[in-house]
PDB file of C-alpha atoms in Angstrom:
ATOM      1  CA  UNK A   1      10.125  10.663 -14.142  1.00  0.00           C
ATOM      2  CA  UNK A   2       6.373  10.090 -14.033  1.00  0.00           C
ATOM      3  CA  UNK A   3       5.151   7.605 -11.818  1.00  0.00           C
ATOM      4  CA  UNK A   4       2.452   5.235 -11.787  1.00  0.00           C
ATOM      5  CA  UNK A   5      -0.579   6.770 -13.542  1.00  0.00           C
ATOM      6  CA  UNK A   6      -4.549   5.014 -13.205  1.00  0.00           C
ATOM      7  CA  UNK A   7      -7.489   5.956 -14.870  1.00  0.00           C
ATOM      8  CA  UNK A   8     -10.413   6.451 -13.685  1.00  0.00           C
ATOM      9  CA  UNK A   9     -10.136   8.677 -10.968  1.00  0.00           C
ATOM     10  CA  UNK A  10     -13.416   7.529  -9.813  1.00  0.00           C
ATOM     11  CA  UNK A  11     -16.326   5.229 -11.322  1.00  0.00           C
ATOM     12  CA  UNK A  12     -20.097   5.147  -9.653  1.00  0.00           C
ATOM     13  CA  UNK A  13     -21.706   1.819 -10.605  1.00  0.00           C
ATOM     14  CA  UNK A  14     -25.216   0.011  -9.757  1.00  0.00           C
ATOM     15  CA  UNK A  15     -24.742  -3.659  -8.811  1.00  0.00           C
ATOM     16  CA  UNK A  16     -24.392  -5.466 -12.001  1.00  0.00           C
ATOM     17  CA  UNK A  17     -22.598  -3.228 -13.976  1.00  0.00           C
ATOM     18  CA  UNK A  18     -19.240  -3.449 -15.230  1.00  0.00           C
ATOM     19  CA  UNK A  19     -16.116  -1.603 -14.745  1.00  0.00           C
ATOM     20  CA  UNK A  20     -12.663  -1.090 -16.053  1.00  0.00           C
ATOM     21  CA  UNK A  21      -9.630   0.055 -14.360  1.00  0.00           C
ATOM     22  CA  UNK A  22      -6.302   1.189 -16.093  1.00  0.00           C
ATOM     23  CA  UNK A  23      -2.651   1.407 -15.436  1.00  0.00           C
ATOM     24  CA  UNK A  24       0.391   2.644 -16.747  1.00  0.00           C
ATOM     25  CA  UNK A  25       3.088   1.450 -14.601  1.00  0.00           C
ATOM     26  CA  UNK A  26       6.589   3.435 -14.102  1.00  0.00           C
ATOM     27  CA  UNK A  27       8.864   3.277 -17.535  1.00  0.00           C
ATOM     28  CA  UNK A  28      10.741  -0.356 -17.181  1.00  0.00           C
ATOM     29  CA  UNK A  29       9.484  -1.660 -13.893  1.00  0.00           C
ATOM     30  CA  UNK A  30       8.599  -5.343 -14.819  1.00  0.00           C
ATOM     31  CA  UNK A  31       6.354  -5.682 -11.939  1.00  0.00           C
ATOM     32  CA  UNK A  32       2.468  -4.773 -11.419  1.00  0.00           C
ATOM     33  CA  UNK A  33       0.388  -5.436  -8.675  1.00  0.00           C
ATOM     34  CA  UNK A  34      -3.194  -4.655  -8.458  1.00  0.00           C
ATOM     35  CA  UNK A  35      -4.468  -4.003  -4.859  1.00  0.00           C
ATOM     36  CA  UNK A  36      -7.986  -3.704  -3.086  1.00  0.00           C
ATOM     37  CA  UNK A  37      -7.976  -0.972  -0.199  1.00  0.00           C
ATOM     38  CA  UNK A  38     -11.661  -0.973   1.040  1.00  0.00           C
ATOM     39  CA  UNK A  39     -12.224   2.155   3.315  1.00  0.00           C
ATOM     40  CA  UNK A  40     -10.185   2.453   6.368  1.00  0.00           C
ATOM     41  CA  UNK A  41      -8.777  -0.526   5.958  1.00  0.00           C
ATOM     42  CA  UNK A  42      -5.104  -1.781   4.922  1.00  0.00           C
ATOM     43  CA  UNK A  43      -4.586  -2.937   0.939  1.00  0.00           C
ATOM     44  CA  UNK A  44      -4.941  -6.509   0.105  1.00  0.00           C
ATOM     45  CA  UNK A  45      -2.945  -7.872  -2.844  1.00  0.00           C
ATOM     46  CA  UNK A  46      -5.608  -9.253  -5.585  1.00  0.00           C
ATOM     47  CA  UNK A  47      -2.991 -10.089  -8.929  1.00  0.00           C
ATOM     48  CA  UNK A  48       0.330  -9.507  -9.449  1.00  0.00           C
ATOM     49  CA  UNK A  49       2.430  -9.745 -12.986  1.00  0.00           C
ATOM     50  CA  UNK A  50       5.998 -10.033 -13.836  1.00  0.00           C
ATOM     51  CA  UNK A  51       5.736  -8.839 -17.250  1.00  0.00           C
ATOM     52  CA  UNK A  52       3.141 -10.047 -18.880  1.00  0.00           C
ATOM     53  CA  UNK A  53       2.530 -13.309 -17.030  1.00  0.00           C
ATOM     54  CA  UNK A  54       0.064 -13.377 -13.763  1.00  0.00           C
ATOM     55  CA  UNK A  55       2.440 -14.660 -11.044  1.00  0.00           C
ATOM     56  CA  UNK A  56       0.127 -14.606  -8.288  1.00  0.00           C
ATOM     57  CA  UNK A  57      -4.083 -14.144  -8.451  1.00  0.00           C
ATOM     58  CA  UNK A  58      -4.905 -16.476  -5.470  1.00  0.00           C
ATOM     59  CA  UNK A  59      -6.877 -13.567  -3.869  1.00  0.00           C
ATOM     60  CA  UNK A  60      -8.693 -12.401  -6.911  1.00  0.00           C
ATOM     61  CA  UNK A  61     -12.281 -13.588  -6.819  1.00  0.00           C
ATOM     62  CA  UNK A  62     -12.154 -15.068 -10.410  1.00  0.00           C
ATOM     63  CA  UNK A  63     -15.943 -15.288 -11.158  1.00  0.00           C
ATOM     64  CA  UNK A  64     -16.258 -11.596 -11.794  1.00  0.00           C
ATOM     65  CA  UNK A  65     -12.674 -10.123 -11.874  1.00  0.00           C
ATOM     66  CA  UNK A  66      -9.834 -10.448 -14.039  1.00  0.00           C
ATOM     67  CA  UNK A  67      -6.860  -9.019 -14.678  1.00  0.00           C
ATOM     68  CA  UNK A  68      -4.779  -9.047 -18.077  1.00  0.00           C
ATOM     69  CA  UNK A  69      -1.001  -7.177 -18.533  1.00  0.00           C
ATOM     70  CA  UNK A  70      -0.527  -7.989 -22.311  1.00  0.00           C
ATOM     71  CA  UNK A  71       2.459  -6.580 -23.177  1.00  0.00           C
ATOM     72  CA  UNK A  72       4.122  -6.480 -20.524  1.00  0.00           C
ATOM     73  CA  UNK A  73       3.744  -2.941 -19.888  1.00  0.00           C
ATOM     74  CA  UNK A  74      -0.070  -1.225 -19.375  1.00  0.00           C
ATOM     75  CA  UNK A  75      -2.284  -3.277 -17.298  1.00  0.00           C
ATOM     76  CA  UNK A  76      -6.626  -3.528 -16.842  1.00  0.00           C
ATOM     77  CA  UNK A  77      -8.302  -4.408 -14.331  1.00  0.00           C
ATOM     78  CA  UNK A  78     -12.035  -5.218 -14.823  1.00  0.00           C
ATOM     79  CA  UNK A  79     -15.010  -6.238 -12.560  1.00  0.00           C
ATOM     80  CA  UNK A  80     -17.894  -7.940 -13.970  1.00  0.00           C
ATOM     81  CA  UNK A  81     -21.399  -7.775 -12.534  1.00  0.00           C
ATOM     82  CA  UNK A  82     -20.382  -5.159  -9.712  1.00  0.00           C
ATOM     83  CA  UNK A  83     -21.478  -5.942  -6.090  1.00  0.00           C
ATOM     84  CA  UNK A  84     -21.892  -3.221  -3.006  1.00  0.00           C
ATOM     85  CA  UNK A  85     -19.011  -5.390  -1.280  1.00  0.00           C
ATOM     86  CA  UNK A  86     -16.812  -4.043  -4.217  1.00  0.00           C
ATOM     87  CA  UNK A  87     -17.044  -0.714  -2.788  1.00  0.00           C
ATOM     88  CA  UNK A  88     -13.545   0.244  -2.335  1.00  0.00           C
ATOM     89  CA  UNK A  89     -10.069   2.192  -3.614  1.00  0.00           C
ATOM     90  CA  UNK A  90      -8.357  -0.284  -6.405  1.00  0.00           C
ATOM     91  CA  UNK A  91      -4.826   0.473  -6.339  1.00  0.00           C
ATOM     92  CA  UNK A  92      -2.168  -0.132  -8.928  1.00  0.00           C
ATOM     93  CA  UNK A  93       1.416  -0.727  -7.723  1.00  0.00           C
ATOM     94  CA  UNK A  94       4.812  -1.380  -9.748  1.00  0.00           C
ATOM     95  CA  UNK A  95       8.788  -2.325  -9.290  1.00  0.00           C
ATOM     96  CA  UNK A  96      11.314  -4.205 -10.269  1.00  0.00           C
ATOM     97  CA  UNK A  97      12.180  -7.520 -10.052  1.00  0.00           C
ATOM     98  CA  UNK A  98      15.164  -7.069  -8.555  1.00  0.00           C
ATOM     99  CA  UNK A  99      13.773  -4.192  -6.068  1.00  0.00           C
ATOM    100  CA  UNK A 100      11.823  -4.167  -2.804  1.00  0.00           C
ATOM    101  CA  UNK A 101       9.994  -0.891  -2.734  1.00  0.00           C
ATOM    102  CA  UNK A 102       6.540  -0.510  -4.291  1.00  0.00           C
ATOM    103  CA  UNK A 103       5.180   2.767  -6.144  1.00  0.00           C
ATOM    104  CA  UNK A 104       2.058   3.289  -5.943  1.00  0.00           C
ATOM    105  CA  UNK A 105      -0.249   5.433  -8.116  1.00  0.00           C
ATOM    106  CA  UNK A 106      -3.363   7.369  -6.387  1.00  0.00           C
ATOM    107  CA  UNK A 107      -5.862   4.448  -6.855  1.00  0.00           C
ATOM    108  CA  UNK A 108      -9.112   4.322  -8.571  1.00  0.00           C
ATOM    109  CA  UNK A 109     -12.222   4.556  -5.864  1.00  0.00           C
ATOM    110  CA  UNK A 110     -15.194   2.616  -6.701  1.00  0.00           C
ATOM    111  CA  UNK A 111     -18.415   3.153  -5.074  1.00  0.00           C
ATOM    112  CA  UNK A 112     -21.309   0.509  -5.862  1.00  0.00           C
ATOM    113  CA  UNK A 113     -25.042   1.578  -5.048  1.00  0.00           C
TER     114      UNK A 113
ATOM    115  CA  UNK B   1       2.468 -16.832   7.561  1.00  0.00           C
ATOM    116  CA  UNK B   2       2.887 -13.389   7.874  1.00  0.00           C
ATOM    117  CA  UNK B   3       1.429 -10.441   9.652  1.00  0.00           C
ATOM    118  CA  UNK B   4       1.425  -7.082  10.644  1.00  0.00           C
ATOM    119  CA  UNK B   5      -0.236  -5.096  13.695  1.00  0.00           C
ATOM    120  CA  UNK B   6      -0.965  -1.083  14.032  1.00  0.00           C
ATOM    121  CA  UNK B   7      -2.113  -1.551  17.774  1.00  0.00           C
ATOM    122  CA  UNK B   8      -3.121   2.343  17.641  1.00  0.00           C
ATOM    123  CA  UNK B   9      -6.393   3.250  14.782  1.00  0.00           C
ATOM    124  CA  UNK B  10      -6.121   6.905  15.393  1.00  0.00           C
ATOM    125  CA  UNK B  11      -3.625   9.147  17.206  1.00  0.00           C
ATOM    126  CA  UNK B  12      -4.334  12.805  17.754  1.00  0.00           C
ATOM    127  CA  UNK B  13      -1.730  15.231  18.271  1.00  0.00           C
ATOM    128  CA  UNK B  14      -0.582  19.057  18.801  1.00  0.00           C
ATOM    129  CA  UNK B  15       1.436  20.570  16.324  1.00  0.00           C
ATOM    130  CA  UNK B  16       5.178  20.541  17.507  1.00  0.00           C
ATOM    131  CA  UNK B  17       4.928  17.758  19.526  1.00  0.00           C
ATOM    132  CA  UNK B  18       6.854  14.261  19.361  1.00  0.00           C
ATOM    133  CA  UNK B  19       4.737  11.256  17.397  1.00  0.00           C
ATOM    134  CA  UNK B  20       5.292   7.525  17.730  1.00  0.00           C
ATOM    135  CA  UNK B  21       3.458   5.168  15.719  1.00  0.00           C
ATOM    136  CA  UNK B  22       3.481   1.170  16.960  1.00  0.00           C
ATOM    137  CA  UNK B  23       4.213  -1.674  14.585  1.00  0.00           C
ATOM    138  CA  UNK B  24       4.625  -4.947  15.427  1.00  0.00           C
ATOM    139  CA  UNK B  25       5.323  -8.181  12.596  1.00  0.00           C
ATOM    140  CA  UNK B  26       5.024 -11.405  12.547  1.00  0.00           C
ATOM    141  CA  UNK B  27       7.194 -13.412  10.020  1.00  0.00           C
ATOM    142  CA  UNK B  28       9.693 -16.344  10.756  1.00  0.00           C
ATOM    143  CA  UNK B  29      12.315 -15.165   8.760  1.00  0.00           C
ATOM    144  CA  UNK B  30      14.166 -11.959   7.420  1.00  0.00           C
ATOM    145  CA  UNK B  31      11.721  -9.183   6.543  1.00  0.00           C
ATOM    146  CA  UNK B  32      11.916  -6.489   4.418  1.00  0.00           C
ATOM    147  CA  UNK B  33       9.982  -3.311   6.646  1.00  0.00           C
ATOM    148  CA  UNK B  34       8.404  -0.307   5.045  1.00  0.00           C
ATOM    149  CA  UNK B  35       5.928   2.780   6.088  1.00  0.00           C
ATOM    150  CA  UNK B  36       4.201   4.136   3.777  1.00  0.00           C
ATOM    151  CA  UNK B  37       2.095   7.536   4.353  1.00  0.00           C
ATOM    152  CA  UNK B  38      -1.393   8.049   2.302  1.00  0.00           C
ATOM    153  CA  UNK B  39      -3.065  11.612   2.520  1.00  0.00           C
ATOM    154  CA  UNK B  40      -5.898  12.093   1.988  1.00  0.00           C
ATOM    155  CA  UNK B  41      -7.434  11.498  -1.600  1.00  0.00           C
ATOM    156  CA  UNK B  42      -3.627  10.450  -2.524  1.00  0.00           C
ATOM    157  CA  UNK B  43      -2.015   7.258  -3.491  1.00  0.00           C
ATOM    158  CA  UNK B  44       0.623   5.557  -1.160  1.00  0.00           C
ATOM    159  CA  UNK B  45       3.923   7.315  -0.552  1.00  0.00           C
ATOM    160  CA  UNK B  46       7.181   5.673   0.487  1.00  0.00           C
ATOM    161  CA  UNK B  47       8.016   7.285   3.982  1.00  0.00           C
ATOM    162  CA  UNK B  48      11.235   4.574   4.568  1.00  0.00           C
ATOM    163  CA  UNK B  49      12.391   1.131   4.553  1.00  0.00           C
ATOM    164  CA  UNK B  50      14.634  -1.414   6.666  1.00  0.00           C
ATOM    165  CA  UNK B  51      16.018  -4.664   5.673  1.00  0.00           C
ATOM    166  CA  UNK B  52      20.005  -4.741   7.443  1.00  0.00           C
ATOM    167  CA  UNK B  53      22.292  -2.644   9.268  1.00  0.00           C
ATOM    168  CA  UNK B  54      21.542   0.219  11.229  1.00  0.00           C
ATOM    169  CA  UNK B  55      17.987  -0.268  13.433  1.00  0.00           C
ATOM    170  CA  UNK B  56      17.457   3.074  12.838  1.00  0.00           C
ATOM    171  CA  UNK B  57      16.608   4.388   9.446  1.00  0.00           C
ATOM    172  CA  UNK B  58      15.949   7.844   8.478  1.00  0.00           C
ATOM    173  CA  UNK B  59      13.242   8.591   5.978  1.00  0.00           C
ATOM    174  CA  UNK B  60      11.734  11.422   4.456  1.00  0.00           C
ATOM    175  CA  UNK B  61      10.456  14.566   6.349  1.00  0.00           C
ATOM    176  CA  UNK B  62      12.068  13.926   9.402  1.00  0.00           C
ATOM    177  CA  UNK B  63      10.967  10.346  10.258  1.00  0.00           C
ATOM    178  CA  UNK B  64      12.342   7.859  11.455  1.00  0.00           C
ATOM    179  CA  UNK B  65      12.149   3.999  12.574  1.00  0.00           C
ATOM    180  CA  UNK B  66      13.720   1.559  14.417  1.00  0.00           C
ATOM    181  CA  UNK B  67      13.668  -1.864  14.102  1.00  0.00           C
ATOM    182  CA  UNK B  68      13.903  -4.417  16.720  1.00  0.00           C
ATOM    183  CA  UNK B  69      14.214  -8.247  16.552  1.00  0.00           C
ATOM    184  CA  UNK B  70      13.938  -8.939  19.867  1.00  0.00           C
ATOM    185  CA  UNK B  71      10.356  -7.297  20.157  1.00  0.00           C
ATOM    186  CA  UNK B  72       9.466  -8.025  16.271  1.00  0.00           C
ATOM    187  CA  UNK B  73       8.631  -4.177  15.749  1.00  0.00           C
ATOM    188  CA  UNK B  74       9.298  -1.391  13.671  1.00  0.00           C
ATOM    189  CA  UNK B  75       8.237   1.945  15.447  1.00  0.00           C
ATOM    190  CA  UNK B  76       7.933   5.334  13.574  1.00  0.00           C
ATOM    191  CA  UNK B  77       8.954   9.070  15.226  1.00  0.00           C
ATOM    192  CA  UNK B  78       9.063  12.625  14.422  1.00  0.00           C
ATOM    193  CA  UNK B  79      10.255  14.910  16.735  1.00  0.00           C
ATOM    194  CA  UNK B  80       8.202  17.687  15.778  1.00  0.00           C
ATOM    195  CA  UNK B  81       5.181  17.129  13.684  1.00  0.00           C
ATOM    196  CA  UNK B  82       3.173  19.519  11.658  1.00  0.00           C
ATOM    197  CA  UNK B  83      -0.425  20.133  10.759  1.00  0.00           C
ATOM    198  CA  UNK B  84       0.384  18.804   6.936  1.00  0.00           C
ATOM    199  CA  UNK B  85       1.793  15.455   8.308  1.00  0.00           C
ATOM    200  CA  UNK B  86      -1.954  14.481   8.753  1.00  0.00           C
ATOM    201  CA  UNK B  87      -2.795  11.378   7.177  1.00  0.00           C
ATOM    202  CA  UNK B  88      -2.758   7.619   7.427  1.00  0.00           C
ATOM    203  CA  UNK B  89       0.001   5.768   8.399  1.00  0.00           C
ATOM    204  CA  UNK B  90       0.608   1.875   6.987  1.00  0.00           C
ATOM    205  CA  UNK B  91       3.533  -0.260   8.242  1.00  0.00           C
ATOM    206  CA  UNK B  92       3.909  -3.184   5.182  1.00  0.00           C
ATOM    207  CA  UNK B  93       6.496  -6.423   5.851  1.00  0.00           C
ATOM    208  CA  UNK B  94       7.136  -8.183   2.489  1.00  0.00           C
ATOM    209  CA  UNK B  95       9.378 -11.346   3.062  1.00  0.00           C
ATOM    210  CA  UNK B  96      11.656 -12.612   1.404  1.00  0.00           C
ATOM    211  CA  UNK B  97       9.025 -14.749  -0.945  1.00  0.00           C
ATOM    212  CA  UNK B  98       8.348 -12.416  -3.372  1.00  0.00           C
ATOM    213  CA  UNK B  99       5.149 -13.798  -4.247  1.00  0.00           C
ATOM    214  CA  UNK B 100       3.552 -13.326  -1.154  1.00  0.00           C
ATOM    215  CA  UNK B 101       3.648  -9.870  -2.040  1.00  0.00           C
ATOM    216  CA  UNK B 102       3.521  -6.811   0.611  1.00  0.00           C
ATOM    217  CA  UNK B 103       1.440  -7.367   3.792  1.00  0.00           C
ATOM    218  CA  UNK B 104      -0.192  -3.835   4.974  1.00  0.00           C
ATOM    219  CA  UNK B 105      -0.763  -3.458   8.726  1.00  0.00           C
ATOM    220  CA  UNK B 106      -4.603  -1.528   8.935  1.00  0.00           C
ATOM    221  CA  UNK B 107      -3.061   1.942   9.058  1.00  0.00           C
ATOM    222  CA  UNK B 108      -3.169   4.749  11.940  1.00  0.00           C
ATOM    223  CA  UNK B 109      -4.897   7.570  11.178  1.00  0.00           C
ATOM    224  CA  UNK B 110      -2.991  10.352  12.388  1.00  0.00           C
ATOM    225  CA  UNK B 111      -4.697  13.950  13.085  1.00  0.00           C
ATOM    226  CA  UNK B 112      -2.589  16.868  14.027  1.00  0.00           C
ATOM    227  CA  UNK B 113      -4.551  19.922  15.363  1.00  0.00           C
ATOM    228  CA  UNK B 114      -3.328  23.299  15.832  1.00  0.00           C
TER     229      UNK B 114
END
């Protein structure tokens, strides 16, 4: 069973660029989080989707990112007008509804300069 | 509100020798308790998970936790470890409101030299 898969490995922006982060989450999990893991720290939950509707983006700093899972399936991430604070590992989760445990794919780092 | 503290940032150890890694959670009701192990340049791996029963729960090579109430922790051991079980270390409560999603503790970075 392949698990959850992100794309780009790694993206090297100058402030005020844009970026795009994709996500193909595990085959029927209705769940997809989107995490931020800056370095050495713990991840922090930035959006969340059950199916295609955003159930949680409280933490997502809505001026520059958004989030969209259209279908219900695949998910992007994208940062407008990158800042050096966005420096981190973006990491892409998915489950069930019904479950508890989160897989996790290997996270997209983003370094801003 | 819910929380989660890794008292220890980095723990060094010699290969073959016992490893304990603190946890300690804050949460008013019932939580669902996880580690989760990240090496390095990897994404985060499911080591084990407690919600009922047993304090102890076994996970995947050879760790273990137990979970107390009384002292609102979760501890992780390995009898034995080995240079490949170098990495970091996250303990991650998610209660029972799904939408607050999973809270990570800051991780302890665990370094196992020969």
């Amino acid at each position: 069973e392949a698990g959850v898969t992100q794309s780009p490995r790694y993206a090297v922006l100058q402030e005020g660029q844009a970026v795009s982060f994709w996500c193909d989450p595990i085959s029927g999990h209705d769940t997809l989080y989107w995490y931020q893991q800056p370095r050495d720290q713990g991840p922090q939950l930035l959006v969340y989707f059950r199916d295609e509707a955003v159930i949680d983006n409280s933490q997502l700093p809505s001026d520059r990112f958004s989030a969209v899972r259209p279908k219900g399936t695949n998910s992007t991430l994208k940062i407008q007008s990158a800042k050096q604070g966005d420096t981190a590992t973006y990491l892409c989760a998915s489950s069930f509804t019904s479950g508890n445990t989160l897989y996790f794919g290997e996270g997209s780092r983003l370094i801003v300069v | 509100a819910q929380s989660v503290t890794q008292p220890d940032a980095r723990v060094t150890v010699s290969e073959g020798a016992s490893l304990q890694l603190r946890c300690k959670y804050s949460y008013s009701g019932t939580p669902y308790l996880f580690w989760y192990v990240q090496y390095p340049r990897q994404g985060l791996q499911l080591l084990l998970k407690y919600y009922s029963g047993d304090p102890v729960v076994q996970g995947v090579n050879g760790f273990e936790a137990e979970f107390s109430k009384s002292n609102s922790s979760f501890h992780l051991r390995k009898a034995s470890v080995h240079w490949s079980d170098s990495a970091v270390y996250f303990c991650v409560l998610r209660g029972d409101n799904y939408a607050q999603g999973l809270t990570f503790g800051l991780g302890t970075r665990v370094s196992v030299f020969p």
